[in-house]
mmCIF file of C-alpha atoms and ligand atoms in Angstrom:
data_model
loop_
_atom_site.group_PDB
_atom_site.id
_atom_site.type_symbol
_atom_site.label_atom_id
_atom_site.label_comp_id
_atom_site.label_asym_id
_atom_site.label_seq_id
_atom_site.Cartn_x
_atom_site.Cartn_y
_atom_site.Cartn_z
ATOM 1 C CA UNK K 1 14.673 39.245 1.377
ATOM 2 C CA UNK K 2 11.507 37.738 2.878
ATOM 3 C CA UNK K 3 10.107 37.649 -0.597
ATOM 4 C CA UNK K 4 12.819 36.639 -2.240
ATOM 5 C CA UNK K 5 12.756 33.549 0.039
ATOM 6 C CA UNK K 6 9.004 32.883 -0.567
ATOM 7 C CA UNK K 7 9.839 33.488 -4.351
ATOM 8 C CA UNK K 8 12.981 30.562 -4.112
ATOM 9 C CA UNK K 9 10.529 28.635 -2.600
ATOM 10 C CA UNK K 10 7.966 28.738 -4.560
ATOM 11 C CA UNK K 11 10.120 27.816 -7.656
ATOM 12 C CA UNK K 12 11.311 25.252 -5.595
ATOM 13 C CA UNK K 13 8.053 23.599 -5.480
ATOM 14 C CA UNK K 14 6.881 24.281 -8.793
ATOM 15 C CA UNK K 15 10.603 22.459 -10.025
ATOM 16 C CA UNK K 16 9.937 19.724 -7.647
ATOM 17 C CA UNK K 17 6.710 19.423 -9.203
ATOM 18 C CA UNK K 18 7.511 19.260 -12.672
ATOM 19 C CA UNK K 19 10.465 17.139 -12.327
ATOM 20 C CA UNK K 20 8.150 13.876 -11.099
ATOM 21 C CA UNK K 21 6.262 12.373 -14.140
ATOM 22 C CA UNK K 22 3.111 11.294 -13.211
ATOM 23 C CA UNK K 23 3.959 7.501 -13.566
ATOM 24 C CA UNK K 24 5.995 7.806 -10.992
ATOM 25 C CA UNK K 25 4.036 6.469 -8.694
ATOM 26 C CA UNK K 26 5.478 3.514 -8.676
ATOM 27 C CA UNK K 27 3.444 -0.109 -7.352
ATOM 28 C CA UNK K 28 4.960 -3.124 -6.553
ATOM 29 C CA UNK K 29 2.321 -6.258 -7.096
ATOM 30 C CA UNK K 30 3.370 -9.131 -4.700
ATOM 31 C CA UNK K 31 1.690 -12.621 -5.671
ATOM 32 C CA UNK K 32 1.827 -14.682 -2.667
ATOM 33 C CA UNK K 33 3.627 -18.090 -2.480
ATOM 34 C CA UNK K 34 4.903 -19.859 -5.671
ATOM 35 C CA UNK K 35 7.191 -22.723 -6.591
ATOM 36 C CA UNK K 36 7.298 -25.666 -4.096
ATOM 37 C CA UNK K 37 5.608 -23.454 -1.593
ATOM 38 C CA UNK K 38 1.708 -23.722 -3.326
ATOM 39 C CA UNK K 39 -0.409 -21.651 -0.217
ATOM 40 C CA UNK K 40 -3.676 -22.936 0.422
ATOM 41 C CA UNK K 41 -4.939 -25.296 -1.891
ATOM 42 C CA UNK K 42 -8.653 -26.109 -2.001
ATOM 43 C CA UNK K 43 -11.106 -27.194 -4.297
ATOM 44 C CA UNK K 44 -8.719 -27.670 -6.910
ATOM 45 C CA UNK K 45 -7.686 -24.271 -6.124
ATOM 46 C CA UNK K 46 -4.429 -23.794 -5.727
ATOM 47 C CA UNK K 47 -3.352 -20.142 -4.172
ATOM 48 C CA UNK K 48 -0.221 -19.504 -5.700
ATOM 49 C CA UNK K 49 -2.002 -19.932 -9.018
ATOM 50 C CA UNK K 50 -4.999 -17.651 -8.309
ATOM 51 C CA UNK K 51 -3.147 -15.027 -6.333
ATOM 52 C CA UNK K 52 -1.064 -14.618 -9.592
ATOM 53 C CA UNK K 53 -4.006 -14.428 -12.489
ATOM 54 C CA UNK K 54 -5.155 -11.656 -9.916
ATOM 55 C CA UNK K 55 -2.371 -9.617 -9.431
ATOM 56 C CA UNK K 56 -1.599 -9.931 -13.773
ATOM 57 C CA UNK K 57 -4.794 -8.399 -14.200
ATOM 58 C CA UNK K 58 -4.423 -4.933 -11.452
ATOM 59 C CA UNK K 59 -0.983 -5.218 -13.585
ATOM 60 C CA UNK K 60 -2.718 -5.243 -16.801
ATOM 61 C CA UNK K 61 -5.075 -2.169 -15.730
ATOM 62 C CA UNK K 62 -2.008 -0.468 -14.012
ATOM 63 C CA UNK K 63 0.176 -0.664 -16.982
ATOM 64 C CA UNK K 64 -2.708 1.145 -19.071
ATOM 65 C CA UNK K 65 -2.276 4.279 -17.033
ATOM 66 C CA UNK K 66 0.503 6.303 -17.507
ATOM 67 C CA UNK K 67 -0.104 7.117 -14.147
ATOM 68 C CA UNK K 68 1.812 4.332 -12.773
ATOM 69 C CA UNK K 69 4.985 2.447 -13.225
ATOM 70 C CA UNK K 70 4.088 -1.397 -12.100
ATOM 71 C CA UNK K 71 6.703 -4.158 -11.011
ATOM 72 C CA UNK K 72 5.752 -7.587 -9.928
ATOM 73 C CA UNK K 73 7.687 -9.616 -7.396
ATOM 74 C CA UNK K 74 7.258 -12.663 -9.378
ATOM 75 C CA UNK K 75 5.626 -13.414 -12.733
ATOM 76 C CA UNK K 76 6.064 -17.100 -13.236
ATOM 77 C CA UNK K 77 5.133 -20.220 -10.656
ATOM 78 C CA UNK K 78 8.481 -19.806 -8.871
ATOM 79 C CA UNK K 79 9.860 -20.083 -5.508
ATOM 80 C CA UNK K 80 10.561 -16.902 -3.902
ATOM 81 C CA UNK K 81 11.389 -15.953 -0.203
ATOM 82 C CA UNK K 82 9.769 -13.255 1.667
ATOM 83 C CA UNK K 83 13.209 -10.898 2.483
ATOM 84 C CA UNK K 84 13.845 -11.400 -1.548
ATOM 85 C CA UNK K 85 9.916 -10.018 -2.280
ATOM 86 C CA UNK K 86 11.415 -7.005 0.547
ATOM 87 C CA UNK K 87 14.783 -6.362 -0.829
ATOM 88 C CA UNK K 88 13.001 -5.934 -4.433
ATOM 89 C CA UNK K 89 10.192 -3.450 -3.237
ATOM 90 C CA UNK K 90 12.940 -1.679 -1.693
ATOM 91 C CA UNK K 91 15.592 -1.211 -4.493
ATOM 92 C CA UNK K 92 12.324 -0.710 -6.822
ATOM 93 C CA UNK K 93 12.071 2.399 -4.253
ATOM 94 C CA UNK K 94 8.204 1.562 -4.718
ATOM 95 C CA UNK K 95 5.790 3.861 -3.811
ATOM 96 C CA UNK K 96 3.559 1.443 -2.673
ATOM 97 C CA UNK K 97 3.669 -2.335 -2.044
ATOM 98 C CA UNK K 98 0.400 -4.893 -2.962
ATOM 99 C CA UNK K 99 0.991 -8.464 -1.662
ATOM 100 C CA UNK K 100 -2.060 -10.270 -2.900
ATOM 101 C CA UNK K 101 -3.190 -13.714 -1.373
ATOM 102 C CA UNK K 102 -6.155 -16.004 -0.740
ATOM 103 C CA UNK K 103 -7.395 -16.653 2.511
ATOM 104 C CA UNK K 104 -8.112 -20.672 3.930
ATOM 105 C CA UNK K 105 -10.194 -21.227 7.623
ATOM 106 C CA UNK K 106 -11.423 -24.419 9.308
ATOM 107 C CA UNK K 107 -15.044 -22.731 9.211
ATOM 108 C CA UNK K 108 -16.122 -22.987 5.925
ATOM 109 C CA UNK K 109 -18.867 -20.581 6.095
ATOM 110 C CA UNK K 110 -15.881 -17.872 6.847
ATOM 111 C CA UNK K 111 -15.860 -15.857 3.530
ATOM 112 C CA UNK K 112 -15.106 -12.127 2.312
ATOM 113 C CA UNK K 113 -12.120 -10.072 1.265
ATOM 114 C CA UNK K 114 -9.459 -8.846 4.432
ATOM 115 C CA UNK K 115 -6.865 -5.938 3.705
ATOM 116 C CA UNK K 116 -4.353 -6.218 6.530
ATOM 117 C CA UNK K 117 -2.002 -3.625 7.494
ATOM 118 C CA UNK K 118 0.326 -3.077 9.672
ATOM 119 C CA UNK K 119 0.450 -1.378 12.852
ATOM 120 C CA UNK K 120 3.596 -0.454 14.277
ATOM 121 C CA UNK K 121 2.857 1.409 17.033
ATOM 122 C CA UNK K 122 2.801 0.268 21.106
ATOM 123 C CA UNK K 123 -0.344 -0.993 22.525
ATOM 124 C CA UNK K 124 -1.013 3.014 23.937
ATOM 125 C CA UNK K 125 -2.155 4.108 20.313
ATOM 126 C CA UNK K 126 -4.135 6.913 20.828
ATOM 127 C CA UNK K 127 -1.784 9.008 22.338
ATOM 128 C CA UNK K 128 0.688 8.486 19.558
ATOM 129 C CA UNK K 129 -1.624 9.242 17.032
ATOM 130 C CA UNK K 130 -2.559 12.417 19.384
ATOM 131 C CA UNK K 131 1.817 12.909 19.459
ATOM 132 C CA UNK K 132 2.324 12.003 15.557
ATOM 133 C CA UNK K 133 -0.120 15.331 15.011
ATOM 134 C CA UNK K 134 1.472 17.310 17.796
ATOM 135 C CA UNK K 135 4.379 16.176 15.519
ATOM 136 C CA UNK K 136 3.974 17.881 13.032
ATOM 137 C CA UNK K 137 5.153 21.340 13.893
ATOM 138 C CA UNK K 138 8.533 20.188 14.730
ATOM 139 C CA UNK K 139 8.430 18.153 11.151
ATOM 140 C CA UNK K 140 7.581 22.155 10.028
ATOM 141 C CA UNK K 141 10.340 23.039 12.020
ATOM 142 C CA UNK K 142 13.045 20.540 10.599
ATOM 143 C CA UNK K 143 11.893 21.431 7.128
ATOM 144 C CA UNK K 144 12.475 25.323 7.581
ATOM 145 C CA UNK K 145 16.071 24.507 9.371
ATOM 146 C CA UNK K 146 16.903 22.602 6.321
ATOM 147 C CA UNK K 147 16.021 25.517 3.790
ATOM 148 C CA UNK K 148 18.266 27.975 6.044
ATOM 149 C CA UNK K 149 20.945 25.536 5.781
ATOM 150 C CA UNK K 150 21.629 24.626 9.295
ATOM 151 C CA UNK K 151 21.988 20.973 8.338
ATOM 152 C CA UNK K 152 24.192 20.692 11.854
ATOM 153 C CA UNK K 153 20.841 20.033 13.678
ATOM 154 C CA UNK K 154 20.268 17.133 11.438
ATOM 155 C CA UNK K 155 21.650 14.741 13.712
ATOM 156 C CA UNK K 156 19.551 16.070 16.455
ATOM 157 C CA UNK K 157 16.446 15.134 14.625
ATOM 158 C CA UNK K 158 17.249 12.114 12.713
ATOM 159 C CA UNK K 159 15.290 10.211 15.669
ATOM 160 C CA UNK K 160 12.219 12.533 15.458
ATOM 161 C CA UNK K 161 11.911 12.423 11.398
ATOM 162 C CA UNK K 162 12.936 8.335 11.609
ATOM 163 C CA UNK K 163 9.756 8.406 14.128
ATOM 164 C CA UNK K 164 7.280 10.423 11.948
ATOM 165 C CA UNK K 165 8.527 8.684 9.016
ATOM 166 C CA UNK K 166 7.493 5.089 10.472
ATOM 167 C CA UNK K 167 3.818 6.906 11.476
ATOM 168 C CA UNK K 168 2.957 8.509 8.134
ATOM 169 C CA UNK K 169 3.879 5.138 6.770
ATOM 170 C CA UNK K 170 1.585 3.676 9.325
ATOM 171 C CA UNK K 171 -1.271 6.696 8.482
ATOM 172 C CA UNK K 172 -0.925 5.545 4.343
ATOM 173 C CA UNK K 173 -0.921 2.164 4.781
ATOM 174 C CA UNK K 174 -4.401 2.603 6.577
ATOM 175 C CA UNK K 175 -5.423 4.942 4.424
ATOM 176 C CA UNK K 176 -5.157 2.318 1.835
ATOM 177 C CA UNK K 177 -6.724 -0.177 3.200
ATOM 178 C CA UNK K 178 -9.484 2.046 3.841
ATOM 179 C CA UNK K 179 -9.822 3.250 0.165
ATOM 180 C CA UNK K 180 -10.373 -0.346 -0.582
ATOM 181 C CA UNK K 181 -12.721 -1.518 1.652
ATOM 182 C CA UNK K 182 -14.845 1.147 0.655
ATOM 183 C CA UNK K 183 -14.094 0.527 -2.942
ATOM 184 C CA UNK K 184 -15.649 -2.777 -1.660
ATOM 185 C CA UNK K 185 -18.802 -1.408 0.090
ATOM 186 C CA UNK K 186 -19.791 1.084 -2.870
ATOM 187 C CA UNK K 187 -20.419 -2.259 -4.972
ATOM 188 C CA UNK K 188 -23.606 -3.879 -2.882
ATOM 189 C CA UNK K 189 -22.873 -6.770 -4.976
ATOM 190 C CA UNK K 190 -18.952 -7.346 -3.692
ATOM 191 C CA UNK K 191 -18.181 -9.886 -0.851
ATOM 192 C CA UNK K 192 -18.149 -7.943 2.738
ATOM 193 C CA UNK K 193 -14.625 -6.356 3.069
ATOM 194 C CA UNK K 194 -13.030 -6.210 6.495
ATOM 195 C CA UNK K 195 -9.929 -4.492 7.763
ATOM 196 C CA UNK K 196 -7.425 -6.094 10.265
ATOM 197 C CA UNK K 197 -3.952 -5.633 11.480
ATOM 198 C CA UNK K 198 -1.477 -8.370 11.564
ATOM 199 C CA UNK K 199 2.421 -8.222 11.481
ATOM 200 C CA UNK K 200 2.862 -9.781 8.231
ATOM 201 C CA UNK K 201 6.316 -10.309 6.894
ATOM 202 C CA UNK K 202 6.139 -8.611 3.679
ATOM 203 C CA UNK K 203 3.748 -5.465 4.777
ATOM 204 C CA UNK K 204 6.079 -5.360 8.150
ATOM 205 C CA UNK K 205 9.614 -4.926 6.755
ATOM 206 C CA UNK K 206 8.731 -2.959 3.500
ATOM 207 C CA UNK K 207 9.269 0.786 4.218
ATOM 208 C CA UNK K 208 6.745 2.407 2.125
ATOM 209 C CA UNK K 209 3.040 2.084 2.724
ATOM 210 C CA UNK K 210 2.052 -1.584 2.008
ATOM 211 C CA UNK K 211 -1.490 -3.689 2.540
ATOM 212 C CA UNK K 212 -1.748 -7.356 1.947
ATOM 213 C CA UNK K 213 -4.932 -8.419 0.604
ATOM 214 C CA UNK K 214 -6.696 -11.751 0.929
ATOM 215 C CA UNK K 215 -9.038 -11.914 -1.721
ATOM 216 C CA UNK K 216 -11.501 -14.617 -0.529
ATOM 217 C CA UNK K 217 -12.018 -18.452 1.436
ATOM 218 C CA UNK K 218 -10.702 -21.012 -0.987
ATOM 219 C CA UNK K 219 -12.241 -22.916 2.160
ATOM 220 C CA UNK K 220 -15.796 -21.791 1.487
ATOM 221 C CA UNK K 221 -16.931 -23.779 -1.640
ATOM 222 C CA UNK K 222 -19.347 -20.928 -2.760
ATOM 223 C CA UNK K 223 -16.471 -18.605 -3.066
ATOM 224 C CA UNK K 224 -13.754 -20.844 -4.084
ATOM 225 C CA UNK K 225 -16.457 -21.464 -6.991
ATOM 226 C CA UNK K 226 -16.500 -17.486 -7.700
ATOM 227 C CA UNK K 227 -12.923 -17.369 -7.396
ATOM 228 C CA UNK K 228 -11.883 -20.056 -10.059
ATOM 229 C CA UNK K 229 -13.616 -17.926 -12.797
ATOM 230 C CA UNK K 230 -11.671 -15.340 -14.795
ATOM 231 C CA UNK K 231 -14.524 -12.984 -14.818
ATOM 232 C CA UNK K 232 -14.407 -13.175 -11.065
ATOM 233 C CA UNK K 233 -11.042 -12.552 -10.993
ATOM 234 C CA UNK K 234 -11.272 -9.859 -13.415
ATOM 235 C CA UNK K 235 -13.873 -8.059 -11.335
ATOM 236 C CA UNK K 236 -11.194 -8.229 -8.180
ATOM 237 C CA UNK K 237 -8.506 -6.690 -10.248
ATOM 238 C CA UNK K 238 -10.583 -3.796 -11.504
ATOM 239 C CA UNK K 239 -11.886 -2.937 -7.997
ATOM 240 C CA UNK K 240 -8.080 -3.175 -6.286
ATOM 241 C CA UNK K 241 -7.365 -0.812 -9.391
ATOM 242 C CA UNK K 242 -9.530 1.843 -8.922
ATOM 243 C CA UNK K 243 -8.900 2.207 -5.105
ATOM 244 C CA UNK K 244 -5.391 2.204 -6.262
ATOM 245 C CA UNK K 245 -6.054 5.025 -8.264
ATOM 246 C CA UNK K 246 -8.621 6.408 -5.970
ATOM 247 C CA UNK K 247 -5.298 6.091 -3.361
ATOM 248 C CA UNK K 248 -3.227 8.265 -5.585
ATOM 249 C CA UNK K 249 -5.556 10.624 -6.394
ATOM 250 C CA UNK K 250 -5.825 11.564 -2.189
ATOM 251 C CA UNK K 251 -1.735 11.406 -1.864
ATOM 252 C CA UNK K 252 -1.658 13.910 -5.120
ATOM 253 C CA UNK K 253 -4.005 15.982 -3.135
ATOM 254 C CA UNK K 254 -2.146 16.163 -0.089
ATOM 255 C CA UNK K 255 1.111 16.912 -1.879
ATOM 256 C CA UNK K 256 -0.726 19.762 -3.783
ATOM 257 C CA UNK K 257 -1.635 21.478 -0.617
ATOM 258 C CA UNK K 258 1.854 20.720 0.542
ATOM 259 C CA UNK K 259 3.720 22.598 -2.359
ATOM 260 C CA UNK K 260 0.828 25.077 -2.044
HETATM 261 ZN ZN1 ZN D 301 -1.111 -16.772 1.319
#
């Protein structure tokens, strides 16, 4: 019997397995702004414009890899409210969710690229980092009930598996934001990449793992110089690219040792 279970298991997995395609992982590109509502605009710059070159090119690179299915939020110069760029990422049931922007400061010399995520938890983080891995045997726990069947202590644990949901999405979306920045500080010839946390809209109502990127000052003339060129621009896509792929390679890993 105790076989047999391991055995139903096991083809469990292995159906599981074979019944995602590899380009399911599914990315949602978000270019900022558009329409009447420009963003920053800066020597001659204008952010809705930039932001949306950018994000055609990860799209361009993305759609080459049968790795990934890619939707953008917008595709033209058009007005577009942040619940509609939500609602989208969340009927696309995205994977992931990219909101690209460019980044405008009353200091000039301010320059570089910022991924921000968001951080949902209380001020007291460390213990609920500490709790989200204590966690995890009761996560264990839920998904053994579930495989006996005893789907009457769902309701019990709805709370608990709402709560670790909201901190693994928490966990990816750092993890993301730190497979770019070091994406960023393998090439000593990239600007300086920083991390922060900051309740965006878009990144704080999406439900999958989501970063918003500011890809340089349009405020510091130097880069706002960089960033008007296509090779620039070019170079910005293929580096969000390959931490995006870099990203997917570590959650295919994880779910590998899962199944296994
Ligand atoms: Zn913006």
């Amino acid at each position: 019997m105790k076989f047999l279970r391991a055995k139903t298991a096991f083809i469990s997995a292995t159906l599981i397995a074979a019944a995602i395609p590899a380009s399911a992982f599914h990315i949602v590109l978000d270019a900022g702004h558009g329409g009447t509502d420009t963003g920053a605009v800066h020597s001659n710059i204008k952010e809705a414009d930039l932001v949306l070159k950018v994000a055609n090119k990860v799209k361009g690179l993305l759609e080459k890899d049968q790795n990934f299915q890619v939707s953008m939020t917008r595709n033209a110069d058009r007005n577009l409210g942040l619940p509609d760029r939500v609602k989208f990422a969340e009927t696309s049931k995205a994977d992931l969710f990219v909101s690209i922007h460019a980044n405008a400061a009353s200091d000039q010399r301010a320059k570089g690229v910022e991924f921000f995520f968001q951080n949902n938890l209380p001020p007291d983080e460390e213990s609920l980092f500490l709790a989200s891995q204590e966690n995890q045997a009761v996560l264990n726990s839920i998904k053994e009930s579930h495989e006996g069947d005893e789907l009457s202590k769902k309701g019990d644990v709805t709370a608990i598996v709402e709560d670790l949901r909201r901190q693994n999405r928490m966990m990816s979306s750092l993890r993301l934001t730190q497979t770019l920045t070091s994406t960023w500080e393998n090439d000593a010839s990239a600007a300086q990449a920083t991390i922060k946390q900051a309740p965006f809209y878009v990144i704080s109502k999406t439900s999958m793992p989501a970063v918003l990127i500011e890809v340089g000052f349009l405020t510091n003339p130097r880069e706002a110089k960089k960033l008007s060129s296509s090779e620039y621009q070019t170079d910005l896509a293929q580096k969000i690219y390959r931490a995006l792929l870099s990203y997917k390679e570590k959650v295919d890993n994880t779910e590998a040792k899962t199944l296994n």
